[in-house]
mmCIF file of C-alpha atoms in Angstrom:
data_model
loop_
_atom_site.group_PDB
_atom_site.id
_atom_site.type_symbol
_atom_site.label_atom_id
_atom_site.label_comp_id
_atom_site.label_asym_id
_atom_site.label_seq_id
_atom_site.Cartn_x
_atom_site.Cartn_y
_atom_site.Cartn_z
ATOM 1 C CA MET X 15 -6.084 2.302 0.602
ATOM 2 C CA PHE X 16 -3.142 0.366 -0.713
ATOM 3 C CA LYS X 17 0.222 1.273 0.806
ATOM 4 C CA VAL X 18 3.296 1.083 -1.386
ATOM 5 C CA THR X 19 6.488 0.241 0.479
ATOM 6 C CA LYS X 20 9.576 2.102 -0.639
ATOM 7 C CA PRO X 21 11.802 -0.968 -1.200
ATOM 8 C CA ALA X 22 9.114 -2.741 -3.187
ATOM 9 C CA LEU X 23 8.359 0.366 -5.220
ATOM 10 C CA THR X 24 12.049 0.814 -5.954
ATOM 11 C CA LEU X 25 12.299 -2.757 -7.215
ATOM 12 C CA PHE X 26 9.135 -2.406 -9.224
ATOM 13 C CA VAL X 27 9.784 0.964 -10.815
ATOM 14 C CA ALA X 28 13.569 1.250 -10.950
ATOM 15 C CA GLY X 29 14.214 -2.430 -11.533
ATOM 16 C CA GLY X 30 13.537 -2.279 -15.236
ATOM 17 C CA ILE X 31 10.025 -3.708 -15.278
ATOM 18 C CA CYS X 32 8.831 -0.820 -17.388
ATOM 19 C CA ALA X 33 11.452 -1.644 -20.005
ATOM 20 C CA ALA X 34 10.085 -5.165 -20.168
ATOM 21 C CA LEU X 35 6.569 -3.811 -20.577
ATOM 22 C CA ALA X 36 7.576 -1.439 -23.343
ATOM 23 C CA ALA X 37 8.977 -4.353 -25.334
ATOM 24 C CA CYS X 38 5.535 -5.984 -25.244
ATOM 25 C CA SER X 39 3.457 -3.152 -26.651
ATOM 26 C CA SER X 40 3.316 -2.321 -30.310
ATOM 27 C CA SER X 41 1.537 0.972 -29.595
ATOM 28 C CA ASN X 42 4.470 2.220 -27.521
ATOM 29 C CA SER X 43 7.332 0.396 -29.195
ATOM 30 C CA SER X 44 8.937 3.583 -30.458
ATOM 31 C CA SER X 45 9.527 4.747 -26.890
ATOM 32 C CA ALA X 46 10.813 1.388 -25.634
ATOM 33 C CA PRO X 47 14.231 1.369 -23.998
ATOM 34 C CA ALA X 48 16.890 -0.973 -25.337
ATOM 35 C CA ALA X 49 15.954 -4.581 -24.665
ATOM 36 C CA SER X 50 17.981 -6.616 -22.216
ATOM 37 C CA THR X 51 18.003 -10.363 -21.684
ATOM 38 C CA THR X 52 15.399 -9.909 -18.949
ATOM 39 C CA SER X 53 13.264 -7.744 -21.213
ATOM 40 C CA ALA X 54 13.479 -10.240 -24.047
ATOM 41 C CA SER X 55 12.510 -13.071 -21.734
ATOM 42 C CA ALA X 56 9.612 -11.052 -20.334
ATOM 43 C CA ALA X 57 8.506 -10.157 -23.855
ATOM 44 C CA ALA X 58 8.476 -13.828 -24.852
ATOM 45 C CA SER X 59 6.443 -14.663 -21.748
ATOM 46 C CA ALA X 60 4.028 -11.846 -22.479
ATOM 47 C CA ALA X 61 3.661 -12.990 -26.085
ATOM 48 C CA SER X 62 2.736 -16.462 -24.856
ATOM 49 C CA ALA X 63 0.269 -15.017 -22.362
ATOM 50 C CA SER X 64 -1.185 -12.764 -25.028
ATOM 51 C CA ALA X 65 -1.620 -15.665 -27.446
ATOM 52 C CA ALA X 66 -3.385 -17.691 -24.753
ATOM 53 C CA ALA X 67 -5.581 -14.714 -23.886
ATOM 54 C CA SER X 68 -6.421 -14.193 -27.565
ATOM 55 C CA ALA X 69 -7.488 -17.809 -27.872
ATOM 56 C CA ALA X 70 -9.639 -17.398 -24.781
ATOM 57 C CA SER X 71 -11.159 -14.194 -26.147
ATOM 58 C CA SER X 72 -12.858 -16.155 -28.929
ATOM 59 C CA ALA X 73 -15.543 -17.025 -26.374
ATOM 60 C CA PRO X 74 -19.209 -16.595 -27.250
ATOM 61 C CA ALA X 75 -20.452 -13.063 -27.929
ATOM 62 C CA ALA X 76 -22.615 -13.221 -24.773
ATOM 63 C CA ASP X 77 -19.393 -12.750 -22.779
ATOM 64 C CA ALA X 78 -18.306 -9.783 -24.892
ATOM 65 C CA ILE X 79 -17.499 -6.555 -23.101
ATOM 66 C CA PRO X 80 -19.705 -3.629 -24.215
ATOM 67 C CA ALA X 81 -18.114 -1.028 -26.495
ATOM 68 C CA ALA X 82 -18.342 1.727 -23.856
ATOM 69 C CA ASP X 83 -16.450 -0.442 -21.370
ATOM 70 C CA CYS X 84 -13.903 -1.362 -24.042
ATOM 71 C CA THR X 85 -13.213 2.311 -24.666
ATOM 72 C CA ILE X 86 -12.194 2.711 -21.018
ATOM 73 C CA ILE X 87 -10.257 -0.573 -20.870
ATOM 74 C CA LYS X 88 -8.347 0.220 -24.080
ATOM 75 C CA GLN X 89 -7.405 3.646 -22.707
ATOM 76 C CA VAL X 90 -6.096 2.056 -19.498
ATOM 77 C CA SER X 91 -4.190 -0.554 -21.510
ATOM 78 C CA SER X 92 -2.656 1.941 -23.914
ATOM 79 C CA SER X 93 -1.509 4.293 -21.151
ATOM 80 C CA ALA X 94 -0.188 1.682 -18.696
ATOM 81 C CA ILE X 95 3.334 1.472 -20.080
ATOM 82 C CA THR X 96 3.764 5.233 -20.360
ATOM 83 C CA THR X 97 2.401 5.718 -16.857
ATOM 84 C CA LEU X 98 4.690 3.100 -15.318
ATOM 85 C CA THR X 99 7.708 4.168 -17.372
ATOM 86 C CA THR X 100 7.314 7.748 -16.185
ATOM 87 C CA MET X 101 7.487 6.535 -12.585
ATOM 88 C CA GLN X 102 10.757 4.750 -13.360
ATOM 89 C CA ALA X 103 12.639 8.038 -13.677
ATOM 90 C CA GLU X 104 11.161 9.639 -10.558
ATOM 91 C CA SER X 105 12.387 9.822 -6.987
ATOM 92 C CA LYS X 106 11.055 7.189 -4.587
ATOM 93 C CA ALA X 107 8.710 9.681 -2.922
ATOM 94 C CA LYS X 108 7.322 10.983 -6.221
ATOM 95 C CA ALA X 109 6.963 7.467 -7.656
ATOM 96 C CA SER X 110 5.120 6.335 -4.518
ATOM 97 C CA ALA X 111 2.728 9.288 -4.711
ATOM 98 C CA ASP X 112 2.201 8.715 -8.431
ATOM 99 C CA MET X 113 1.511 5.012 -7.863
ATOM 100 C CA THR X 114 -1.168 5.930 -5.312
ATOM 101 C CA THR X 115 -2.677 8.367 -7.817
ATOM 102 C CA TYR X 116 -2.539 5.750 -10.594
ATOM 103 C CA LEU X 117 -4.306 3.165 -8.442
ATOM 104 C CA SER X 118 -6.974 5.748 -7.532
ATOM 105 C CA GLN X 119 -7.481 6.544 -11.222
ATOM 106 C CA LEU X 120 -7.825 2.850 -12.017
ATOM 107 C CA ALA X 121 -10.474 2.521 -9.290
ATOM 108 C CA ALA X 122 -12.332 5.510 -10.764
ATOM 109 C CA ASP X 123 -12.141 3.950 -14.236
ATOM 110 C CA LYS X 124 -13.475 0.673 -12.854
ATOM 111 C CA ALA X 125 -16.429 2.537 -11.313
ATOM 112 C CA LYS X 126 -17.358 3.826 -14.795
ATOM 113 C CA LEU X 127 -17.665 0.304 -16.226
ATOM 114 C CA THR X 128 -21.121 -1.219 -16.642
ATOM 115 C CA SER X 129 -20.398 -4.890 -17.322
ATOM 116 C CA ALA X 130 -19.336 -7.510 -14.818
ATOM 117 C CA LYS X 131 -16.769 -8.831 -17.310
ATOM 118 C CA GLY X 132 -15.272 -5.364 -17.831
ATOM 119 C CA LYS X 133 -15.085 -4.774 -14.083
ATOM 120 C CA SER X 134 -13.466 -8.172 -13.632
ATOM 121 C CA VAL X 135 -10.794 -7.411 -16.230
ATOM 122 C CA LEU X 136 -9.941 -4.049 -14.685
ATOM 123 C CA SER X 137 -10.043 -5.489 -11.151
ATOM 124 C CA ALA X 138 -7.496 -8.092 -12.216
ATOM 125 C CA TRP X 139 -5.202 -5.368 -13.614
ATOM 126 C CA ILE X 140 -5.483 -3.347 -10.393
ATOM 127 C CA ALA X 141 -4.665 -6.461 -8.355
ATOM 128 C CA ASP X 142 -1.665 -7.192 -10.596
ATOM 129 C CA VAL X 143 -0.288 -3.652 -10.206
ATOM 130 C CA GLN X 144 -0.739 -3.791 -6.433
ATOM 131 C CA LYS X 145 0.831 -7.248 -6.216
ATOM 132 C CA ALA X 146 3.798 -6.236 -8.351
ATOM 133 C CA THR X 147 4.739 -3.404 -6.002
ATOM 134 C CA THR X 148 5.523 -5.960 -3.287
ATOM 135 C CA GLN X 149 7.343 -8.537 -5.449
ATOM 136 C CA SER X 150 10.905 -9.026 -6.576
ATOM 137 C CA THR X 151 11.724 -7.495 -9.944
ATOM 138 C CA ALA X 152 11.548 -10.851 -11.734
ATOM 139 C CA ASP X 153 8.199 -11.766 -10.188
ATOM 140 C CA ALA X 154 6.817 -8.260 -10.727
ATOM 141 C CA THR X 155 7.832 -8.426 -14.392
ATOM 142 C CA THR X 156 5.931 -11.676 -14.800
ATOM 143 C CA THR X 157 2.888 -10.319 -12.964
ATOM 144 C CA ILE X 158 2.736 -7.066 -14.934
ATOM 145 C CA THR X 159 3.421 -8.530 -18.368
ATOM 146 C CA GLY X 160 0.790 -11.233 -17.847
ATOM 147 C CA GLY X 161 -1.701 -8.712 -16.514
ATOM 148 C CA LEU X 162 -1.056 -6.308 -19.345
ATOM 149 C CA GLY X 163 -1.498 -9.087 -21.888
ATOM 150 C CA ALA X 164 -4.863 -9.995 -20.388
ATOM 151 C CA LEU X 165 -5.907 -6.338 -20.234
ATOM 152 C CA ALA X 166 -4.908 -5.687 -23.846
ATOM 153 C CA SER X 167 -6.696 -8.774 -25.159
ATOM 154 C CA ALA X 168 -9.955 -8.157 -23.278
ATOM 155 C CA CYS X 169 -11.282 -5.902 -26.027
ATOM 156 C CA PRO X 170 -10.292 -6.851 -29.579
#
């Protein structure tokens, strides 16, 4: 299983990445912390990524993700910010344990999907979350906001 290093987790969770994510989600905007320059920049990047993903999502209906898969993907997308934000306020040990649990839950959600496209979308999100835990705060912010934009736009 994926191992989260304490320094990387600290950068990822305590470094303000969750604040940047909260600025990008209209469904969780009421719980978003005050925006900083970094958050505003990340939000602008995420908006660009989301617009590009929306343009790409106008692909033929044959590539559409089934409704049952979309239900799962939308749930993962809508809970991602809250899940990551909660970890921000936790101790390193608790955040590390919760990250392991979150990644296990994502793997279980992926196993429930029936379409290759749906599995691909969720696999990409899992890879982004794992990658972000080993990156600098700036790089992790870019990785997560881009991944969240792609996840959110997978199912219109």
